[in-house]
Amino acid sequence: MGGTDSGDAVVLLDGVTKAFRGHLGVGRTVAVRGLTLGVEGGGIFGLLGPNGAGKTTTLKMMVGLLRPDRGTVLLFGRPPSDPAARIRLGFLPENPYFYDYLTGEEFLDFYGRLRGLAGRERWRRVREVLGQVGLAGRERTPLRKCSKGMVQRLGLAQALLHEPDLLILDEPMSGLDPLGRRDVRDLILAQRAAGRTVLFSSHILQDAETICDRVAILVGGALRFEGALQDAVSRRVLWYEVAVTGVAPGRLPGSVLSSSGEEILLKVPDEASLGELIRAVQEGGGRIGSVWPRRDSLEELFLREIGPGAGSKGAA
């Protein structure tokens, strides 16, 4: 959602700006510039942007780790510092660091105590979330012996432990192998199915395009795009990419994109041209290897919005 009307927003930023002083107080870097953004309940919201776009700074202001220089931040209609808002929040930082002398089981028990979970319920949830994040059987491994991916999974477990209404995750797929990324995507989808809200930052556009309901793109701390994913990514076929062998390109409609050996990759603009190409290939005794409909993608939108060199300035 846009604008400043809180409506059903679980997170609302209104005109938020945050800047940092440089080394020894020299200079000033504006990390977030006049950001107005709302996140409605019950969906998955992706905060996207290149390195230095202001994503981490924005999330830290949402959870109360940083205060904005100007503007307002609200969680469930309350300031992030309000305990009534905090108790409904689960947070995973970008680079989690935990007490490495604890085991995963001890670590989650400690966090459960901080969250006020009663003993029997706390241990039930500890075992449950360890299984959810793929760490069943590794409960008693000291954190200092855990890989980066295991620590990332454990950080996600602590964010889920008290079954929060809102999950804010900073680069939750960081450090995970393809199987781990799939597991985290499934976990995020399960939170939406349970009626919870998930807001996560990422630079992995494939993950965002797979699971997000809405996305926002930050560039240089400013909002460049915000909207439903179905509005961001066109379902309309823009053109067709066709791989052909056995026919000279001069006898075929369409423009040549590339060639490798006998295979030619052609671009045709619409279905009528595609039909014409197929007939020409058949008449010429050739073969069509593949046909790929090309649609406007989140990656293409992202690259248009950030422009050349957009990630070279600003703060995290």
Short mmCIF file of N, CA and C in Angstrom, two decimals, residues 127-257:
data_model
loop_
_atom_site.label_atom_id
_atom_site.label_comp_id
_atom_site.label_asym_id
_atom_site.label_seq_id
_atom_site.Cartn_x
_atom_site.Cartn_y
_atom_site.Cartn_z
N ARG A 127 11.61 -27.83 20.34
CA ARG A 127 11.72 -29.04 19.52
C ARG A 127 11.02 -28.87 18.18
N GLU A 128 9.88 -28.19 18.21
CA GLU A 128 9.09 -28.01 16.99
C GLU A 128 9.84 -27.15 15.97
N VAL A 129 10.37 -26.00 16.39
CA VAL A 129 11.01 -25.10 15.43
C VAL A 129 12.36 -25.65 14.96
N LEU A 130 13.06 -26.42 15.80
CA LEU A 130 14.29 -27.05 15.33
C LEU A 130 13.99 -28.01 14.19
N GLY A 131 12.87 -28.73 14.29
CA GLY A 131 12.46 -29.59 13.19
C GLY A 131 12.06 -28.79 11.97
N GLN A 132 11.37 -27.68 12.16
CA GLN A 132 10.90 -26.86 11.04
C GLN A 132 12.05 -26.30 10.22
N VAL A 133 13.15 -25.94 10.88
CA VAL A 133 14.27 -25.33 10.15
C VAL A 133 15.33 -26.36 9.75
N GLY A 134 15.04 -27.65 9.94
CA GLY A 134 15.95 -28.69 9.47
C GLY A 134 17.12 -28.97 10.39
N LEU A 135 16.97 -28.70 11.69
CA LEU A 135 18.06 -28.93 12.64
C LEU A 135 17.74 -30.04 13.64
N ALA A 136 16.70 -30.80 13.39
CA ALA A 136 16.41 -31.94 14.25
C ALA A 136 17.60 -32.90 14.22
N GLY A 137 18.02 -33.35 15.40
CA GLY A 137 19.20 -34.20 15.50
C GLY A 137 20.48 -33.43 15.72
N ARG A 138 20.42 -32.10 15.58
CA ARG A 138 21.60 -31.26 15.84
C ARG A 138 21.38 -30.34 17.03
N GLU A 139 20.40 -30.71 17.87
CA GLU A 139 20.01 -29.84 18.98
C GLU A 139 21.14 -29.55 19.95
N ARG A 140 22.04 -30.51 20.13
CA ARG A 140 23.07 -30.38 21.16
C ARG A 140 24.45 -30.09 20.59
N THR A 141 24.47 -29.62 19.34
CA THR A 141 25.73 -29.20 18.73
C THR A 141 26.04 -27.77 19.17
N PRO A 142 27.22 -27.52 19.78
CA PRO A 142 27.57 -26.14 20.15
C PRO A 142 27.60 -25.23 18.92
N LEU A 143 27.17 -23.99 19.09
CA LEU A 143 27.08 -23.08 17.95
C LEU A 143 28.43 -22.83 17.31
N ARG A 144 29.51 -22.92 18.09
CA ARG A 144 30.84 -22.68 17.52
C ARG A 144 31.22 -23.76 16.51
N LYS A 145 30.52 -24.89 16.53
CA LYS A 145 30.78 -25.97 15.58
C LYS A 145 29.78 -25.99 14.44
N CYS A 146 28.90 -24.99 14.40
CA CYS A 146 27.88 -24.92 13.36
C CYS A 146 28.38 -24.15 12.15
N SER A 147 27.94 -24.56 10.97
CA SER A 147 28.26 -23.82 9.75
C SER A 147 27.45 -22.53 9.70
N LYS A 148 27.81 -21.65 8.77
CA LYS A 148 27.06 -20.39 8.60
C LYS A 148 25.60 -20.68 8.27
N GLY A 149 25.37 -21.68 7.43
CA GLY A 149 23.99 -22.03 7.10
C GLY A 149 23.21 -22.53 8.29
N MET A 150 23.85 -23.31 9.17
CA MET A 150 23.17 -23.80 10.37
C MET A 150 22.84 -22.66 11.31
N VAL A 151 23.77 -21.70 11.46
CA VAL A 151 23.49 -20.53 12.31
C VAL A 151 22.33 -19.73 11.73
N GLN A 152 22.28 -19.62 10.40
CA GLN A 152 21.18 -18.90 9.75
C GLN A 152 19.85 -19.60 10.04
N ARG A 153 19.83 -20.91 9.97
CA ARG A 153 18.61 -21.67 10.26
C ARG A 153 18.20 -21.48 11.73
N LEU A 154 19.20 -21.47 12.62
CA LEU A 154 18.91 -21.28 14.04
C LEU A 154 18.36 -19.89 14.30
N GLY A 155 18.89 -18.88 13.59
CA GLY A 155 18.36 -17.53 13.72
C GLY A 155 16.91 -17.46 13.29
N LEU A 156 16.58 -18.18 12.23
CA LEU A 156 15.19 -18.23 11.79
C LEU A 156 14.32 -18.93 12.84
N ALA A 157 14.87 -19.97 13.47
CA ALA A 157 14.13 -20.68 14.51
C ALA A 157 13.80 -19.75 15.67
N GLN A 158 14.75 -18.89 16.10
CA GLN A 158 14.46 -17.99 17.22
C GLN A 158 13.42 -16.94 16.83
N ALA A 159 13.41 -16.54 15.55
CA ALA A 159 12.40 -15.58 15.11
C ALA A 159 11.01 -16.19 15.11
N LEU A 160 10.92 -17.51 14.86
CA LEU A 160 9.64 -18.21 14.80
C LEU A 160 9.17 -18.72 16.16
N LEU A 161 10.06 -18.75 17.14
CA LEU A 161 9.82 -19.49 18.38
C LEU A 161 8.51 -19.14 19.07
N HIS A 162 8.19 -17.86 19.18
CA HIS A 162 7.01 -17.44 19.93
C HIS A 162 5.79 -17.21 19.03
N GLU A 163 5.86 -17.73 17.79
CA GLU A 163 4.76 -17.64 16.83
C GLU A 163 4.26 -16.20 16.67
N PRO A 164 5.15 -15.31 16.20
CA PRO A 164 4.80 -13.89 16.09
C PRO A 164 3.81 -13.63 14.96
N ASP A 165 3.10 -12.51 15.07
CA ASP A 165 2.18 -12.10 14.01
C ASP A 165 2.93 -11.52 12.82
N LEU A 166 4.13 -10.98 13.07
CA LEU A 166 4.93 -10.34 12.02
C LEU A 166 6.35 -10.86 12.09
N LEU A 167 6.86 -11.32 10.96
CA LEU A 167 8.26 -11.73 10.85
C LEU A 167 8.99 -10.73 9.96
N ILE A 168 10.08 -10.16 10.46
CA ILE A 168 10.93 -9.28 9.68
C ILE A 168 12.28 -9.96 9.54
N LEU A 169 12.65 -10.30 8.30
CA LEU A 169 13.83 -11.11 8.04
C LEU A 169 14.76 -10.36 7.09
N ASP A 170 15.99 -10.15 7.53
CA ASP A 170 16.98 -9.44 6.72
C ASP A 170 17.85 -10.46 6.00
N GLU A 171 17.69 -10.59 4.69
CA GLU A 171 18.43 -11.55 3.86
C GLU A 171 18.35 -12.96 4.46
N PRO A 172 17.15 -13.53 4.59
CA PRO A 172 17.02 -14.83 5.27
C PRO A 172 17.65 -15.99 4.52
N MET A 173 17.90 -15.85 3.19
CA MET A 173 18.51 -16.94 2.43
C MET A 173 20.03 -16.85 2.41
N SER A 174 20.60 -15.85 3.08
CA SER A 174 22.04 -15.65 3.07
C SER A 174 22.76 -16.86 3.66
N GLY A 175 23.79 -17.35 2.97
CA GLY A 175 24.59 -18.44 3.49
C GLY A 175 23.99 -19.82 3.32
N LEU A 176 22.84 -19.91 2.66
CA LEU A 176 22.18 -21.21 2.51
C LEU A 176 22.44 -21.79 1.13
N ASP A 177 22.53 -23.12 1.08
CA ASP A 177 22.66 -23.80 -0.20
C ASP A 177 21.27 -23.87 -0.85
N PRO A 178 21.17 -24.34 -2.10
CA PRO A 178 19.87 -24.36 -2.78
C PRO A 178 18.79 -25.11 -2.00
N LEU A 179 19.14 -26.22 -1.34
CA LEU A 179 18.16 -26.95 -0.54
C LEU A 179 17.70 -26.12 0.64
N GLY A 180 18.65 -25.44 1.30
CA GLY A 180 18.30 -24.58 2.43
C GLY A 180 17.41 -23.43 2.02
N ARG A 181 17.69 -22.84 0.85
CA ARG A 181 16.85 -21.74 0.35
C ARG A 181 15.44 -22.22 0.09
N ARG A 182 15.32 -23.42 -0.48
CA ARG A 182 13.99 -23.97 -0.72
C ARG A 182 13.25 -24.18 0.60
N ASP A 183 13.95 -24.69 1.62
CA ASP A 183 13.32 -24.91 2.93
C ASP A 183 12.83 -23.60 3.54
N VAL A 184 13.65 -22.55 3.42
CA VAL A 184 13.26 -21.25 3.98
C VAL A 184 12.06 -20.68 3.21
N ARG A 185 12.06 -20.82 1.89
CA ARG A 185 10.90 -20.37 1.12
C ARG A 185 9.64 -21.09 1.56
N ASP A 186 9.74 -22.40 1.79
CA ASP A 186 8.57 -23.17 2.24
C ASP A 186 8.11 -22.71 3.61
N LEU A 187 9.06 -22.41 4.49
CA LEU A 187 8.71 -21.91 5.82
C LEU A 187 7.99 -20.57 5.75
N ILE A 188 8.48 -19.68 4.89
CA ILE A 188 7.84 -18.38 4.73
C ILE A 188 6.42 -18.53 4.19
N LEU A 189 6.24 -19.41 3.21
CA LEU A 189 4.91 -19.66 2.66
C LEU A 189 3.98 -20.23 3.73
N ALA A 190 4.53 -21.08 4.62
CA ALA A 190 3.71 -21.64 5.70
C ALA A 190 3.24 -20.56 6.67
N GLN A 191 4.08 -19.54 6.89
CA GLN A 191 3.67 -18.44 7.78
C GLN A 191 2.50 -17.68 7.18
N ARG A 192 2.56 -17.44 5.87
CA ARG A 192 1.43 -16.77 5.22
C ARG A 192 0.17 -17.62 5.32
N ALA A 193 0.31 -18.94 5.12
CA ALA A 193 -0.85 -19.83 5.20
C ALA A 193 -1.46 -19.81 6.60
N ALA A 194 -0.64 -19.53 7.62
CA ALA A 194 -1.13 -19.46 9.00
C ALA A 194 -1.68 -18.08 9.34
N GLY A 195 -1.72 -17.16 8.36
CA GLY A 195 -2.29 -15.83 8.58
C GLY A 195 -1.31 -14.80 9.09
N ARG A 196 -0.02 -15.15 9.11
CA ARG A 196 0.98 -14.20 9.59
C ARG A 196 1.50 -13.34 8.43
N THR A 197 2.22 -12.28 8.80
CA THR A 197 2.80 -11.37 7.82
C THR A 197 4.31 -11.55 7.82
N VAL A 198 4.89 -11.63 6.64
CA VAL A 198 6.35 -11.76 6.50
C VAL A 198 6.86 -10.61 5.65
N LEU A 199 7.86 -9.91 6.17
CA LEU A 199 8.55 -8.87 5.43
C LEU A 199 10.02 -9.25 5.40
N PHE A 200 10.56 -9.43 4.20
CA PHE A 200 11.98 -9.79 4.13
C PHE A 200 12.69 -8.98 3.06
N SER A 201 13.97 -8.74 3.32
CA SER A 201 14.81 -8.07 2.33
C SER A 201 15.61 -9.13 1.60
N SER A 202 15.94 -8.84 0.35
CA SER A 202 16.73 -9.80 -0.43
C SER A 202 17.29 -9.12 -1.66
N HIS A 203 18.41 -9.66 -2.14
CA HIS A 203 18.90 -9.28 -3.46
C HIS A 203 18.78 -10.46 -4.41
N ILE A 204 18.19 -11.58 -3.93
CA ILE A 204 17.97 -12.76 -4.77
C ILE A 204 16.57 -12.64 -5.35
N LEU A 205 16.49 -12.11 -6.57
CA LEU A 205 15.19 -11.78 -7.16
C LEU A 205 14.34 -13.01 -7.44
N GLN A 206 14.96 -14.13 -7.72
CA GLN A 206 14.21 -15.35 -8.00
C GLN A 206 13.37 -15.75 -6.78
N ASP A 207 13.96 -15.62 -5.58
CA ASP A 207 13.21 -15.95 -4.37
C ASP A 207 12.02 -15.02 -4.19
N ALA A 208 12.25 -13.73 -4.41
CA ALA A 208 11.17 -12.75 -4.25
C ALA A 208 10.05 -13.00 -5.26
N GLU A 209 10.42 -13.28 -6.50
CA GLU A 209 9.41 -13.49 -7.53
C GLU A 209 8.60 -14.74 -7.28
N THR A 210 9.21 -15.72 -6.60
CA THR A 210 8.53 -16.99 -6.34
C THR A 210 7.47 -16.87 -5.25
N ILE A 211 7.73 -16.07 -4.20
CA ILE A 211 6.86 -16.13 -3.03
C ILE A 211 6.18 -14.82 -2.64
N CYS A 212 6.61 -13.67 -3.17
CA CYS A 212 6.08 -12.40 -2.68
C CYS A 212 4.70 -12.08 -3.23
N ASP A 213 3.88 -11.44 -2.40
CA ASP A 213 2.63 -10.86 -2.85
C ASP A 213 2.85 -9.43 -3.33
N ARG A 214 3.70 -8.69 -2.60
CA ARG A 214 4.01 -7.32 -2.95
C ARG A 214 5.52 -7.11 -2.80
N VAL A 215 6.05 -6.16 -3.55
CA VAL A 215 7.46 -5.83 -3.46
C VAL A 215 7.65 -4.32 -3.46
N ALA A 216 8.76 -3.90 -2.87
CA ALA A 216 9.19 -2.51 -2.95
C ALA A 216 10.66 -2.52 -3.35
N ILE A 217 11.06 -1.57 -4.18
CA ILE A 217 12.44 -1.45 -4.63
C ILE A 217 13.01 -0.14 -4.11
N LEU A 218 14.11 -0.24 -3.35
CA LEU A 218 14.81 0.93 -2.85
C LEU A 218 16.08 1.14 -3.67
N VAL A 219 16.35 2.39 -3.99
CA VAL A 219 17.59 2.77 -4.66
C VAL A 219 18.10 4.05 -4.00
N GLY A 220 19.31 3.99 -3.46
CA GLY A 220 19.88 5.16 -2.80
C GLY A 220 19.03 5.66 -1.65
N GLY A 221 18.34 4.73 -0.96
CA GLY A 221 17.51 5.08 0.18
C GLY A 221 16.14 5.61 -0.16
N ALA A 222 15.82 5.71 -1.45
CA ALA A 222 14.52 6.24 -1.88
C ALA A 222 13.69 5.13 -2.52
N LEU A 223 12.38 5.25 -2.40
CA LEU A 223 11.48 4.26 -2.97
C LEU A 223 11.31 4.50 -4.47
N ARG A 224 11.62 3.47 -5.27
CA ARG A 224 11.48 3.58 -6.72
C ARG A 224 10.23 2.88 -7.24
N PHE A 225 9.84 1.80 -6.56
CA PHE A 225 8.64 1.07 -6.98
C PHE A 225 8.04 0.39 -5.76
N GLU A 226 6.70 0.35 -5.69
CA GLU A 226 6.01 -0.42 -4.67
C GLU A 226 4.68 -0.85 -5.24
N GLY A 227 4.38 -2.14 -5.12
CA GLY A 227 3.11 -2.61 -5.64
C GLY A 227 3.00 -4.12 -5.62
N ALA A 228 1.84 -4.61 -6.07
CA ALA A 228 1.61 -6.04 -6.15
C ALA A 228 2.53 -6.66 -7.18
N LEU A 229 2.99 -7.87 -6.89
CA LEU A 229 3.91 -8.53 -7.80
C LEU A 229 3.26 -8.75 -9.16
N GLN A 230 1.98 -9.04 -9.18
CA GLN A 230 1.30 -9.25 -10.46
C GLN A 230 1.27 -7.98 -11.30
N ASP A 231 1.36 -6.82 -10.64
CA ASP A 231 1.46 -5.57 -11.38
C ASP A 231 2.89 -5.29 -11.84
N ALA A 232 3.85 -5.81 -11.05
CA ALA A 232 5.26 -5.57 -11.37
C ALA A 232 5.74 -6.46 -12.50
N VAL A 233 5.19 -7.67 -12.55
CA VAL A 233 5.64 -8.65 -13.54
C VAL A 233 4.52 -8.91 -14.53
N SER A 234 4.76 -8.62 -15.77
CA SER A 234 3.74 -8.76 -16.80
C SER A 234 3.47 -10.22 -17.12
N ARG A 235 2.18 -10.58 -17.26
CA ARG A 235 1.82 -11.91 -17.73
C ARG A 235 1.77 -11.96 -19.26
N ARG A 236 1.85 -10.79 -19.88
CA ARG A 236 1.78 -10.71 -21.33
C ARG A 236 3.11 -11.14 -21.95
N VAL A 237 3.03 -11.95 -23.01
CA VAL A 237 4.24 -12.35 -23.73
C VAL A 237 4.74 -11.17 -24.54
N LEU A 238 5.99 -10.78 -24.30
CA LEU A 238 6.57 -9.65 -25.02
C LEU A 238 7.10 -10.07 -26.38
N TRP A 239 7.72 -11.25 -26.45
CA TRP A 239 8.22 -11.80 -27.71
C TRP A 239 8.60 -13.25 -27.47
N TYR A 240 8.95 -13.95 -28.56
CA TYR A 240 9.30 -15.37 -28.47
C TYR A 240 10.75 -15.56 -28.88
N GLU A 241 11.42 -16.45 -28.15
CA GLU A 241 12.79 -16.82 -28.45
C GLU A 241 12.75 -18.27 -28.95
N VAL A 242 13.22 -18.51 -30.16
CA VAL A 242 13.07 -19.82 -30.80
C VAL A 242 14.43 -20.34 -31.24
N ALA A 243 14.73 -21.58 -30.86
CA ALA A 243 15.98 -22.24 -31.28
C ALA A 243 15.68 -23.13 -32.49
N VAL A 244 16.41 -22.91 -33.58
CA VAL A 244 16.17 -23.61 -34.85
C VAL A 244 17.47 -24.22 -35.35
N THR A 245 17.39 -25.44 -35.93
CA THR A 245 18.54 -26.06 -36.59
C THR A 245 18.13 -26.54 -37.99
N GLY A 246 19.10 -26.59 -38.89
CA GLY A 246 18.88 -27.19 -40.20
C GLY A 246 18.33 -26.27 -41.26
N VAL A 247 18.21 -24.96 -40.97
CA VAL A 247 17.70 -24.00 -41.95
C VAL A 247 18.58 -22.75 -41.90
N ALA A 248 18.90 -22.20 -43.05
CA ALA A 248 19.69 -20.97 -43.11
C ALA A 248 18.86 -19.81 -42.58
N PRO A 249 19.43 -18.92 -41.77
CA PRO A 249 18.65 -17.84 -41.17
C PRO A 249 18.04 -16.89 -42.19
N GLY A 250 18.65 -16.75 -43.38
CA GLY A 250 18.11 -15.85 -44.38
C GLY A 250 16.76 -16.28 -44.90
N ARG A 251 16.39 -17.54 -44.70
CA ARG A 251 15.11 -18.05 -45.20
C ARG A 251 14.02 -17.99 -44.12
N LEU A 252 14.34 -17.44 -42.96
CA LEU A 252 13.40 -17.47 -41.84
C LEU A 252 13.00 -16.06 -41.42
N PRO A 253 11.72 -15.89 -40.99
CA PRO A 253 11.31 -14.59 -40.42
C PRO A 253 11.91 -14.43 -39.02
N GLY A 254 11.99 -13.20 -38.56
CA GLY A 254 12.52 -12.93 -37.23
C GLY A 254 13.96 -12.46 -37.29
N SER A 255 14.45 -11.95 -36.19
CA SER A 255 15.83 -11.45 -36.11
C SER A 255 16.70 -12.44 -35.37
N VAL A 256 17.95 -12.58 -35.81
CA VAL A 256 18.88 -13.53 -35.21
C VAL A 256 19.47 -12.93 -33.93
N LEU A 257 19.32 -13.67 -32.82
CA LEU A 257 19.91 -13.25 -31.55
C LEU A 257 21.33 -13.78 -31.40
#
